[in-house]
């Protein structure tokens, strides 16, 4: 039979062990709770702007005169007069005298031709009178009929032919005399002069070269697939009559000129494989009174970039091309969820595409990359994350300030 001592000792040992265990347990720190991690993908967005848009086709070209003429001598002779304005870069009016070839020999030729014509007319009058006398004499003769020769009709026809030949000589002499004066065929700018005072020129000699200042034109190459964006009617080809903005440099400043497509050349260039549209601009040098004298002149030989106005789209938006995948773009909807919107692409425009349908004004276009995008997945904005971080930072600063105040109060 167990004694009382044998019963008490195990109990004491057990109680002591429990007390020690409880003591050690109270000394151990409880495990720290891990913060809940938010794995919602964060994205950046841009707001879509939908507005009317006029499509443009870009091109380039060199400014040239619509009309240019090589002046050549039509008679022989010495240059005896030159206009002061007949120098490279000079502006001249239509019919303005530029140079004069010695007219002395042509004056003499005209006088000689006029004298020959006067002599021929006198001979014609004499022959007409003799013919009337012969006709009157034959009327007095009976039982006989006159012949053409007896009535002097062949002689009359001969004298009439001599008069016409004399008239032709006079016209030729007058024309040669007029040709001694070299005049501008239209309002022009002098491009070059090839003669000097005292030079002798013969028929066909080059005297100068003039450029018409009334109209300038620019040949604009356009890729065949770009013609689809230009307005076309039943009566005109694509782009004809379209407005064109010409952008170039004048006096070191970027300048804009307004022009208009006048015609299409209607063929594809065999070298560049481009179609060519020809733009025209009136009075490029701003010489007419009706022109804006303060506007910059558009000089021949200038290189310009051109924007040809195409057809209008009532609702259009620009989207970066790299964001379009299989005709769809990623949109952040009102519930901050991913949504793929199907779009209608009208054309590519540089690094963007023009979208006509599928997007609304104010839509949030996702512009950042997603690792595993799934339609309908929950997303968060970078701006929301920044606001949360700012609030946490403010809370920490507030707690730090309160702790500091308590320490200083103690």
XYZ file of N, CA, C and O in Angstrom, residues 164-367:
816
model
N -1.325 91.188 -154.510
C -1.366 90.317 -153.338
C 0.035 89.930 -152.882
O 0.313 89.859 -151.684
N 0.933 89.688 -153.856
C 2.314 89.370 -153.486
C 2.980 90.548 -152.793
O 3.744 90.381 -151.832
N 2.673 91.765 -153.278
C 3.229 92.969 -152.643
C 2.677 93.133 -151.234
O 3.407 93.539 -150.309
N 1.388 92.822 -151.044
C 0.799 92.903 -149.709
C 1.475 91.900 -148.757
O 1.744 92.233 -147.595
N 1.733 90.698 -149.253
C 2.422 89.702 -148.429
C 3.817 90.178 -148.050
O 4.281 89.969 -146.913
N 4.514 90.826 -148.982
C 5.854 91.353 -148.692
C 5.791 92.417 -147.608
O 6.659 92.479 -146.729
N 4.753 93.261 -147.680
C 4.598 94.305 -146.655
C 4.343 93.676 -145.291
O 4.936 94.082 -144.272
N 3.457 92.687 -145.236
C 3.164 92.018 -143.964
C 4.415 91.349 -143.400
O 4.676 91.401 -142.193
N 5.191 90.738 -144.292
C 6.411 90.071 -143.845
C 7.414 91.091 -143.305
O 8.057 90.855 -142.273
N 7.533 92.203 -143.982
C 8.466 93.245 -143.532
C 8.006 93.841 -142.207
O 8.835 94.124 -141.320
N 6.690 94.051 -142.032
C 6.170 94.578 -140.766
C 6.415 93.591 -139.628
O 6.787 93.993 -138.514
N 6.197 92.318 -139.916
C 6.405 91.308 -138.877
C 7.874 91.220 -138.487
O 8.216 91.106 -137.310
N 8.779 91.268 -139.467
C 10.204 91.236 -139.149
C 10.635 92.453 -138.349
O 11.491 92.350 -137.457
N 9.997 93.597 -138.667
C 10.312 94.808 -137.904
C 9.836 94.656 -136.458
O 10.531 95.069 -135.516
N 8.660 94.063 -136.267
C 8.160 93.826 -134.908
C 9.062 92.857 -134.161
O 9.258 92.975 -132.941
N 9.624 91.897 -134.872
C 10.467 90.891 -134.232
C 11.800 91.436 -133.763
O 12.546 90.741 -133.054
N 12.142 92.644 -134.163
C 13.372 93.247 -133.640
C 13.203 93.651 -132.173
O 14.204 93.930 -131.503
N 11.967 93.681 -131.689
C 11.703 93.995 -130.286
C 11.397 92.695 -129.544
O 10.447 91.985 -129.873
N 12.216 92.391 -128.539
C 12.016 91.193 -127.709
C 11.199 91.622 -126.499
O 11.672 92.394 -125.661
N 9.975 91.130 -126.408
C 9.066 91.513 -125.331
C 8.674 90.299 -124.493
O 8.724 89.162 -124.961
N 8.283 90.573 -123.232
C 7.864 89.493 -122.336
C 6.530 88.920 -122.807
O 5.598 89.669 -123.077
N 6.417 87.599 -122.916
C 5.171 87.007 -123.378
C 4.056 87.042 -122.338
O 2.888 86.886 -122.669
N 4.412 87.233 -121.055
C 3.448 87.296 -119.954
C 4.169 87.864 -118.739
O 5.385 88.108 -118.780
N 3.425 88.110 -117.659
C 4.054 88.558 -116.418
C 5.045 87.480 -115.986
O 4.679 86.307 -115.825
N 6.299 87.881 -115.816
C 7.325 86.857 -115.609
C 8.469 87.374 -114.760
O 8.590 88.576 -114.475
N 9.309 86.439 -114.364
C 10.564 86.730 -113.698
C 11.693 86.253 -114.610
O 11.597 85.173 -115.204
N 12.722 87.056 -114.740
C 13.843 86.695 -115.598
C 14.672 85.625 -114.911
O 15.167 85.818 -113.792
N 14.804 84.498 -115.586
C 15.618 83.405 -115.049
C 17.057 83.507 -115.548
O 17.997 83.195 -114.809
N 17.249 83.950 -116.801
C 18.604 84.101 -117.331
C 18.574 85.040 -118.533
O 17.535 85.219 -119.174
N 19.725 85.641 -118.829
C 19.911 86.476 -120.023
C 21.183 86.031 -120.705
O 22.230 85.906 -120.067
N 21.099 85.780 -122.023
C 22.223 85.196 -122.745
C 22.895 86.160 -123.715
O 23.786 85.736 -124.461
N 22.497 87.405 -123.746
C 23.086 88.371 -124.682
C 23.493 89.620 -123.921
O 23.043 89.866 -122.803
N 24.348 90.403 -124.559
C 24.758 91.683 -124.015
C 24.592 92.761 -125.066
O 24.309 92.488 -126.237
N 24.748 93.991 -124.674
C 24.638 95.107 -125.598
C 25.747 94.997 -126.645
O 26.922 94.842 -126.324
N 25.358 95.040 -127.921
C 26.314 94.927 -129.006
C 26.482 93.513 -129.532
O 27.183 93.314 -130.535
N 25.855 92.546 -128.880
C 25.954 91.157 -129.360
C 25.221 91.018 -130.686
O 24.210 91.677 -130.938
N 25.737 90.149 -131.542
C 25.057 89.854 -132.799
C 24.332 88.528 -132.635
O 24.905 87.535 -132.181
N 23.070 88.553 -133.022
C 22.261 87.335 -132.909
C 21.732 86.974 -134.282
O 21.533 87.832 -135.151
N 21.526 85.698 -134.474
C 20.927 85.200 -135.709
C 19.643 84.467 -135.364
O 19.320 84.255 -134.187
N 18.903 84.083 -136.386
C 17.636 83.393 -136.151
C 17.880 82.130 -135.333
O 18.713 81.298 -135.692
N 17.169 81.994 -134.211
C 17.321 80.831 -133.340
C 18.269 81.032 -132.190
O 18.355 80.158 -131.311
N 18.986 82.163 -132.133
C 19.903 82.411 -131.017
C 19.119 82.597 -129.718
O 18.088 83.272 -129.699
N 19.619 82.009 -128.627
C 18.963 82.150 -127.324
C 19.247 83.526 -126.741
O 20.400 83.951 -126.664
N 18.178 84.189 -126.334
C 18.318 85.532 -125.776
C 18.126 85.510 -124.262
O 18.816 86.222 -123.536
N 17.196 84.713 -123.778
C 16.951 84.655 -122.337
C 15.903 83.613 -122.015
O 15.343 82.953 -122.894
N 15.670 83.460 -120.708
C 14.690 82.488 -120.226
C 13.843 83.161 -119.161
O 14.376 83.787 -118.244
N 12.509 83.057 -119.284
C 11.607 83.716 -118.342
C 10.689 82.675 -117.703
O 10.340 81.658 -118.307
N 10.284 82.973 -116.455
C 9.397 82.106 -115.678
C 8.114 82.863 -115.375
O 8.163 83.968 -114.825
N 6.973 82.283 -115.711
C 5.698 82.928 -115.452
C 5.412 83.023 -113.960
O 5.520 82.037 -113.222
N 5.027 84.216 -113.500
C 4.772 84.440 -112.072
C 3.294 84.380 -111.714
O 2.940 84.561 -110.551
N 2.427 84.118 -112.670
C 0.991 84.091 -112.379
C 0.616 82.861 -111.560
O -0.173 82.948 -110.614
N 1.161 81.710 -111.907
C 0.796 80.452 -111.250
C 2.055 79.617 -111.036
O 2.863 79.464 -111.949
N 2.186 79.080 -109.823
C 3.240 78.107 -109.534
C 2.587 76.748 -109.321
O 1.427 76.663 -108.911
N 3.310 75.693 -109.626
C 2.772 74.357 -109.424
C 3.806 73.461 -108.755
O 5.018 73.686 -108.880
N 3.290 72.460 -108.040
C 4.138 71.515 -107.315
C 3.639 70.116 -107.624
O 2.457 69.811 -107.387
N 4.512 69.263 -108.158
C 4.160 67.857 -108.405
C 4.332 67.089 -107.099
O 5.419 67.049 -106.525
N 3.239 66.482 -106.634
C 3.229 65.805 -105.345
C 3.084 64.297 -105.548
O 2.034 63.836 -106.018
N 4.112 63.513 -105.216
C 3.978 62.049 -105.328
C 3.100 61.509 -104.204
O 3.243 61.898 -103.042
N 2.184 60.615 -104.555
C 1.275 60.010 -103.582
C 1.244 58.507 -103.836
O 1.049 58.072 -104.978
N 1.432 57.728 -102.771
C 1.340 56.274 -102.904
C -0.075 55.891 -103.337
O -1.057 56.523 -102.936
N -0.163 54.868 -104.162
C -1.454 54.494 -104.736
C -2.484 54.160 -103.660
O -3.657 54.502 -103.786
N -2.049 53.517 -102.558
C -3.017 53.158 -101.519
C -3.480 54.354 -100.699
O -4.458 54.270 -99.962
N -2.776 55.503 -100.810
C -3.191 56.701 -100.090
C -4.278 57.480 -100.830
O -4.937 58.341 -100.251
N -4.462 57.188 -102.114
C -5.501 57.883 -102.878
C -6.896 57.569 -102.346
O -7.836 58.339 -102.559
N -7.036 56.441 -101.643
C -8.345 56.049 -101.110
C -8.844 57.023 -100.048
O -10.048 57.080 -99.781
N -7.950 57.814 -99.444
C -8.344 58.731 -98.384
C -8.653 60.132 -98.915
O -8.935 61.041 -98.128
N -8.568 60.318 -100.223
C -8.862 61.608 -100.827
C -10.255 61.588 -101.455
O -10.727 60.549 -101.915
N -10.883 62.748 -101.469
C -12.253 62.846 -101.978
C -12.266 62.620 -103.484
O -11.433 63.160 -104.217
N -13.224 61.830 -103.941
C -13.374 61.520 -105.358
C -14.834 61.674 -105.737
O -15.728 61.246 -105.016
N -15.083 62.312 -106.885
C -16.439 62.471 -107.384
C -16.544 61.819 -108.760
O -15.556 61.351 -109.323
N -17.764 61.813 -109.294
C -17.967 61.215 -110.609
C -17.232 61.980 -111.704
O -16.792 61.405 -112.685
N -17.112 63.293 -111.516
C -16.510 64.123 -112.559
C -15.016 64.372 -112.365
O -14.352 64.860 -113.269
N -14.491 64.075 -111.185
C -13.070 64.343 -110.923
C -12.391 63.104 -110.368
O -13.026 62.220 -109.795
N -11.073 63.074 -110.525
C -10.278 61.981 -109.970
C -10.011 62.248 -108.497
O -10.233 63.344 -107.996
N -9.540 61.216 -107.814
C -9.287 61.324 -106.378
C -8.301 62.453 -106.088
O -7.214 62.500 -106.650
N -8.703 63.346 -105.195
C -7.827 64.426 -104.766
C -7.938 65.713 -105.553
O -7.493 66.762 -105.075
N -8.512 65.688 -106.751
C -8.608 66.901 -107.565
C -9.530 67.896 -106.870
O -10.599 67.531 -106.368
N -9.095 69.161 -106.827
C -9.775 70.280 -106.149
C -9.607 70.246 -104.633
O -10.188 71.092 -103.934
N -8.833 69.313 -104.098
C -8.601 69.260 -102.656
C -7.688 70.412 -102.228
O -6.816 70.861 -102.975
N -7.895 70.882 -101.014
C -7.044 71.920 -100.454
C -5.720 71.308 -99.991
O -5.674 70.160 -99.535
N -4.643 72.089 -100.116
C -3.306 71.613 -99.758
C -2.621 72.666 -98.888
O -2.643 73.858 -99.213
N -2.052 72.232 -97.791
C -1.220 73.101 -96.967
C 0.240 72.819 -97.303
O 0.726 71.696 -97.123
N 0.917 73.853 -97.802
C 2.333 73.740 -98.145
C 3.160 74.327 -97.012
O 2.914 75.456 -96.573
N 4.113 73.560 -96.532
C 4.935 73.993 -95.399
C 6.381 74.044 -95.860
O 6.941 73.038 -96.320
N 6.959 75.224 -95.757
C 8.342 75.409 -96.178
C 9.033 76.447 -95.311
O 8.526 76.842 -94.252
N 10.178 76.897 -95.772
C 10.973 77.867 -95.008
C 11.190 79.112 -95.844
O 11.532 79.032 -97.027
N 10.967 80.269 -95.222
C 11.273 81.551 -95.863
C 11.973 82.424 -94.832
O 11.465 82.638 -93.731
N 13.155 82.906 -95.188
C 13.959 83.757 -94.298
C 14.197 83.072 -92.958
O 14.189 83.707 -91.903
N 14.382 81.756 -93.003
C 14.678 81.015 -91.786
C 13.483 80.688 -90.928
O 13.632 80.082 -89.868
N 12.282 81.068 -91.368
C 11.072 80.830 -90.592
C 10.179 79.816 -91.302
O 10.032 79.862 -92.523
N 9.577 78.901 -90.525
C 8.610 77.970 -91.091
C 7.373 78.739 -91.532
O 6.832 79.549 -90.772
N 6.939 78.512 -92.752
C 5.847 79.284 -93.342
C 4.831 78.346 -93.968
O 5.180 77.278 -94.466
N 3.563 78.769 -93.925
C 2.459 77.972 -94.470
C 1.841 78.710 -95.645
O 1.578 79.909 -95.565
N 1.612 77.995 -96.756
C 0.917 78.531 -97.920
C -0.266 77.628 -98.256
O -0.222 76.420 -98.028
N -1.321 78.238 -98.784
C -2.510 77.493 -99.191
C -2.474 77.279 -100.704
O -2.244 78.221 -101.464
N -2.713 76.045 -101.126
C -2.748 75.716 -102.552
C -3.947 74.813 -102.818
O -4.739 74.506 -101.914
N -4.063 74.372 -104.064
C -5.199 73.542 -104.464
C -4.743 72.544 -105.517
O -3.934 72.879 -106.395
N -5.249 71.310 -105.421
C -4.909 70.303 -106.415
C -5.649 70.633 -107.708
O -6.876 70.684 -107.738
N -4.895 70.882 -108.783
C -5.488 71.277 -110.060
C -5.775 70.074 -110.952
O -6.761 70.063 -111.692
N -4.919 69.063 -110.879
C -5.105 67.911 -111.772
C -4.298 66.726 -111.269
O -3.414 66.867 -110.404
N -4.625 65.575 -111.816
C -3.850 64.361 -111.584
C -3.189 63.968 -112.899
O -3.798 64.070 -113.957
N -1.936 63.554 -112.827
C -1.246 63.169 -114.055
C -1.755 61.852 -114.619
O -1.515 61.548 -115.778
N -2.459 61.082 -113.801
C -3.166 59.914 -114.310
C -2.334 58.704 -114.640
O -2.846 57.729 -115.175
N -1.031 58.732 -114.318
C -0.169 57.575 -114.576
C 0.662 57.305 -113.327
O 0.818 58.164 -112.463
N 1.197 56.098 -113.244
C 2.101 55.728 -112.156
C 3.521 55.791 -112.678
O 3.843 55.204 -113.712
N 4.363 56.544 -111.980
C 5.747 56.703 -112.403
C 6.455 55.355 -112.408
O 6.378 54.586 -111.437
N 7.145 55.052 -113.489
C 7.783 53.748 -113.642
C 8.955 53.556 -112.692
O 9.332 52.422 -112.385
N 9.535 54.651 -112.198
C 10.681 54.543 -111.297
C 10.254 54.495 -109.831
O 10.638 53.599 -109.085
N 9.450 55.473 -109.413
C 9.060 55.568 -108.010
C 7.798 54.794 -107.680
O 7.497 54.588 -106.503
N 7.039 54.366 -108.707
C 5.765 53.669 -108.529
C 4.771 54.521 -107.755
O 3.960 54.033 -106.982
N 4.842 55.813 -107.962
C 3.946 56.760 -107.302
C 3.015 57.394 -108.333
O 3.375 57.568 -109.501
N 1.815 57.769 -107.855
C 0.939 58.628 -108.644
C 1.286 60.076 -108.320
O 1.741 60.374 -107.206
N 1.055 60.972 -109.270
C 1.407 62.374 -109.060
C 0.169 63.256 -109.162
O -0.586 63.181 -110.130
N -0.023 64.086 -108.124
C -1.032 65.132 -108.137
C -0.301 66.464 -108.267
O 0.779 66.648 -107.693
N -0.902 67.396 -109.008
C -0.254 68.685 -109.248
C -1.048 69.761 -108.521
O -2.235 69.978 -108.803
N -0.389 70.415 -107.582
C -1.003 71.519 -106.831
C -0.617 72.844 -107.459
O 0.505 73.005 -107.959
N -1.545 73.789 -107.456
C -1.295 75.114 -108.015
C -1.561 76.188 -106.957
O -2.454 76.040 -106.130
N -0.768 77.251 -107.030
C -0.962 78.402 -106.166
C -0.835 79.653 -107.011
O 0.119 79.796 -107.789
N -1.811 80.540 -106.904
C -1.825 81.764 -107.702
C -0.917 82.822 -107.083
O -0.838 82.956 -105.848
N -0.275 83.590 -107.967
C 0.571 84.706 -107.574
C 1.538 84.328 -106.446
O 1.477 84.882 -105.340
N 2.424 83.380 -106.668
C 3.307 82.908 -105.588
C 4.238 83.990 -105.047
O 4.633 83.927 -103.877
N 4.579 84.993 -105.889
C 5.498 86.033 -105.435
C 4.773 87.253 -104.856
O 5.417 88.253 -104.532
N 3.443 87.160 -104.743
C 2.635 88.236 -104.141
C 2.894 89.588 -104.832
O 3.178 90.597 -104.184
N 2.768 89.572 -106.175
C 3.034 90.780 -106.954
C 1.772 91.561 -107.285
O 1.841 92.755 -107.574
N 0.612 90.902 -107.257
C -0.628 91.577 -107.633
C -1.172 92.386 -106.458
O -0.948 92.049 -105.298
N -1.929 93.430 -106.786
C -2.498 94.283 -105.748
C -3.509 93.528 -104.891
O -3.687 93.837 -103.717
N -4.190 92.552 -105.494
C -5.206 91.797 -104.759
C -4.599 90.822 -103.756
O -5.294 90.320 -102.879
N -3.308 90.556 -103.861
C -2.659 89.600 -102.961
C -2.298 90.279 -101.650
O -2.180 91.504 -101.552
N -2.125 89.461 -100.639
C -1.692 89.943 -99.332
C -0.194 90.241 -99.398
O 0.631 89.331 -99.435
N 0.130 91.521 -99.413
C 1.532 91.908 -99.576
C 2.385 91.517 -98.376
O 3.609 91.407 -98.482
N 1.757 91.301 -97.204
C 2.517 90.930 -96.016
C 2.847 89.440 -95.986
O 3.682 89.014 -95.194
N 2.179 88.655 -96.830
C 2.433 87.213 -96.859
C 3.779 86.932 -97.510
O 4.214 87.645 -98.414
N 4.416 85.871 -97.053
C 5.737 85.509 -97.593
C 5.592 84.962 -99.005
O 4.665 84.202 -99.287
N 6.485 85.335 -99.920
C 6.434 84.764 -101.281
C 6.887 83.309 -101.284
O 7.706 82.892 -100.464
N 6.333 82.554 -102.203
C 6.736 81.164 -102.391
C 7.643 81.120 -103.611
O 7.186 81.230 -104.746
N 8.933 80.973 -103.393
C 9.913 81.121 -104.461
C 10.064 79.838 -105.270
O 9.959 78.740 -104.728
N 10.294 80.023 -106.564
C 10.556 78.881 -107.438
C 11.831 78.182 -106.956
O 12.818 78.827 -106.609
N 11.783 76.862 -106.985
C 12.919 76.078 -106.525
C 12.845 75.698 -105.070
O 13.677 74.907 -104.596
N 11.854 76.233 -104.330
C 11.723 75.897 -102.911
C 11.247 74.458 -102.747
O 10.426 73.971 -103.527
N 11.739 73.816 -101.701
C 11.275 72.470 -101.348
C 10.216 72.618 -100.260
O 10.432 73.315 -99.263
N 9.072 72.004 -100.443
C 7.975 72.131 -99.480
C 7.419 70.749 -99.139
O 7.442 69.829 -99.955
N 6.934 70.639 -97.915
C 6.137 69.483 -97.512
C 4.671 69.837 -97.693
O 4.274 70.992 -97.488
N 3.883 68.867 -98.067
C 2.477 69.125 -98.380
C 1.577 68.207 -97.571
O 1.878 67.021 -97.383
N 0.465 68.777 -97.105
C -0.594 68.010 -96.450
C -1.854 68.181 -97.284
O -2.432 69.267 -97.299
N -2.250 67.113 -97.971
C -3.426 67.160 -98.829
C -4.637 66.766 -97.997
O -4.662 65.708 -97.365
N -5.659 67.644 -97.982
C -6.847 67.388 -97.187
C -7.709 66.300 -97.842
O -8.046 66.397 -99.030
N -8.049 65.263 -97.048
C -8.888 64.179 -97.534
C -10.324 64.326 -97.071
O -10.795 65.437 -96.778
N -11.030 63.198 -96.966
C -12.428 63.280 -96.564
C -12.543 63.371 -95.042
O -11.610 63.080 -94.299
N -13.721 63.801 -94.563
C -13.963 64.045 -93.148
C -14.559 62.810 -92.473
O -15.354 62.081 -93.072
N -14.186 62.592 -91.198
C -14.784 61.562 -90.351
C -15.454 62.272 -89.189
O -14.817 63.081 -88.494
N -16.736 62.000 -88.974
C -17.491 62.724 -87.946
C -17.014 62.396 -86.536
O -16.974 63.259 -85.665
N -16.654 61.116 -86.279
C -16.187 60.715 -84.956
C -14.960 59.827 -85.139
O -15.055 58.734 -85.660
N -13.831 60.325 -84.673
C -12.584 59.571 -84.843
C -11.676 59.817 -83.649
O -11.801 60.820 -82.932
N -10.783 58.889 -83.408
C -9.813 59.010 -82.326
C -8.502 58.378 -82.769
O -8.472 57.526 -83.654
N -7.420 58.817 -82.132
C -6.091 58.293 -82.424
C -5.662 57.352 -81.305
O -5.761 57.696 -80.118
N -5.185 56.168 -81.685
C -4.749 55.157 -80.723
C -3.345 54.707 -81.122
O -3.091 54.462 -82.310
N -2.417 54.579 -80.156
C -1.085 54.052 -80.494
C -1.198 52.681 -81.145
O -1.938 51.810 -80.680
N -0.461 52.498 -82.212
C -0.580 51.282 -83.004
C -0.180 50.039 -82.220
O -0.745 48.960 -82.409
N 0.790 50.152 -81.311
C 1.270 48.968 -80.586
C 0.245 48.426 -79.599
O 0.374 47.293 -79.114
N -0.800 49.212 -79.284
C -1.818 48.750 -78.341
C -2.905 47.921 -79.013
O -3.739 47.329 -78.324
N -2.919 47.889 -80.339
C -3.964 47.166 -81.068
C -3.512 45.728 -81.288
O -2.443 45.477 -81.864
N -4.329 44.782 -80.816
C -4.043 43.356 -80.988
C -5.288 42.690 -81.572
O -6.357 42.711 -80.949
N -5.123 42.152 -82.758
C -6.238 41.475 -83.435
C -7.484 42.355 -83.530
O -8.612 41.906 -83.315
N -7.262 43.624 -83.828
C -8.382 44.540 -84.016
C -9.073 44.942 -82.729
O -10.208 45.445 -82.770
N -8.417 44.755 -81.576
C -9.014 45.110 -80.288
C -8.006 45.889 -79.449
O -6.793 45.764 -79.630
N -8.549 46.688 -78.511
C -7.710 47.411 -77.559
C -8.247 47.164 -76.156
O -9.437 46.870 -75.960
N -7.360 47.247 -75.147
C -7.728 47.009 -73.754
C -8.263 48.293 -73.135
O -7.616 49.341 -73.182
N -9.444 48.193 -72.508
C -10.111 49.339 -71.889
C -10.349 49.029 -70.415
O -10.681 47.897 -70.045
N -10.170 50.028 -69.550
C -10.522 49.912 -68.132
C -11.937 50.438 -67.964
O -12.194 51.634 -68.163
N -12.884 49.537 -67.590
C -14.280 49.967 -67.515
C -14.564 50.676 -66.205
O -13.671 50.890 -65.369
N -15.820 51.029 -65.993
C -16.214 51.803 -64.812
C -16.025 51.028 -63.514
O -15.962 51.627 -62.437
N -15.959 49.687 -63.572
C -15.765 48.861 -62.387
C -14.301 48.477 -62.193
O -13.993 47.530 -61.453
N -13.408 49.179 -62.891
C -11.963 48.912 -62.828
C -11.635 47.495 -63.267
O -10.749 46.833 -62.709
N -12.327 47.019 -64.285
C -12.073 45.702 -64.847
C -11.599 45.818 -66.288
O -11.927 46.779 -66.977
N -10.825 44.834 -66.697
C -10.296 44.805 -68.058
C -11.408 44.433 -69.047
O -12.159 43.485 -68.819
N -11.466 45.216 -70.123
C -12.457 44.940 -71.168
C -11.798 45.167 -72.524
O -11.150 46.199 -72.747
N -11.936 44.185 -73.436
C -11.383 44.320 -74.767
C -12.474 44.864 -75.707
O -13.543 44.266 -75.838
N -12.167 46.007 -76.354
C -13.130 46.645 -77.265
C -12.686 46.443 -78.704
O -11.532 46.733 -79.053
N -13.591 45.943 -79.549
C -13.309 45.802 -80.980
C -13.419 47.161 -81.651
O -14.359 47.921 -81.391
N -12.465 47.503 -82.524
C -12.427 48.827 -83.148
C -12.367 48.697 -84.665
O -11.942 47.674 -85.202
N -12.823 49.754 -85.338
C -12.737 49.842 -86.797
C -11.599 50.795 -87.146
O -11.688 52.002 -86.869
N -10.540 50.266 -87.729
C -9.369 51.076 -88.075
C -9.542 51.615 -89.486
O -9.745 50.850 -90.435
N -9.470 52.930 -89.616
C -9.594 53.576 -90.921
C -8.257 53.559 -91.654
O -8.175 53.222 -92.833
N -7.199 53.924 -90.954
C -5.879 53.988 -91.581
C -4.807 54.078 -90.515
O -5.092 54.391 -89.351
N -3.581 53.799 -90.904
C -2.435 54.033 -90.040
C -1.905 55.439 -90.299
O -1.855 55.896 -91.429
N -1.517 56.101 -89.214
C -1.018 57.469 -89.324
C 0.212 57.584 -88.437
O 0.127 57.905 -87.268
N 1.357 57.298 -89.042
C 2.600 57.299 -88.272
C 2.598 56.155 -87.271
O 2.381 55.001 -87.615
N 2.824 56.474 -85.989
C 2.834 55.463 -84.932
C 1.456 55.232 -84.343
O 1.321 54.489 -83.371
N 0.422 55.845 -84.926
C -0.940 55.710 -84.437
C -1.842 55.138 -85.525
O -1.458 55.054 -86.696
N -3.038 54.746 -85.106
C -4.083 54.351 -86.048
C -5.291 55.238 -85.808
O -5.549 55.679 -84.685
N -6.021 55.523 -86.889
C -7.245 56.310 -86.790
C -8.410 55.342 -86.625
O -8.622 54.462 -87.460
N -9.154 55.505 -85.541
C -10.266 54.618 -85.216
C -11.572 55.369 -85.434
O -11.753 56.480 -84.918
N -12.480 54.762 -86.190
C -13.766 55.406 -86.482
C -14.869 54.923 -85.556
O -15.743 55.696 -85.179
N -14.873 53.641 -85.176
C -15.927 53.075 -84.341
C -15.319 52.159 -83.298
O -14.237 51.598 -83.490
N -16.052 51.999 -82.164
C -15.627 51.088 -81.107
C -15.179 51.764 -79.842
O -15.093 51.118 -78.795
N -14.901 53.061 -79.892
C -14.457 53.792 -78.713
C -15.359 54.993 -78.481
O -15.902 55.571 -79.428
N -15.519 55.361 -77.212
C -16.339 56.516 -76.838
C -15.462 57.549 -76.162
O -14.400 57.232 -75.600
N -15.901 58.783 -76.226
C -15.159 59.875 -75.609
C -15.065 59.650 -74.099
O -16.062 59.416 -73.429
N -13.850 59.702 -73.553
C -13.654 59.498 -72.127
C -13.284 58.082 -71.737
O -12.967 57.824 -70.569
N -13.334 57.129 -72.667
C -12.896 55.762 -72.367
C -11.445 55.780 -71.898
O -10.621 56.556 -72.396
N -11.140 54.887 -70.935
C -9.783 54.810 -70.395
C -9.025 53.691 -71.101
O -9.292 52.502 -70.892
N -8.082 54.079 -71.916
C -7.282 53.142 -72.691
C -6.081 52.696 -71.860
O -5.309 53.535 -71.379
N -5.929 51.376 -71.678
C -4.804 50.847 -70.910
C -3.549 50.907 -71.784
O -3.494 50.306 -72.859
N -2.532 51.613 -71.309
C -1.316 51.819 -72.103
C -0.122 51.065 -71.541
O 0.952 51.082 -72.143
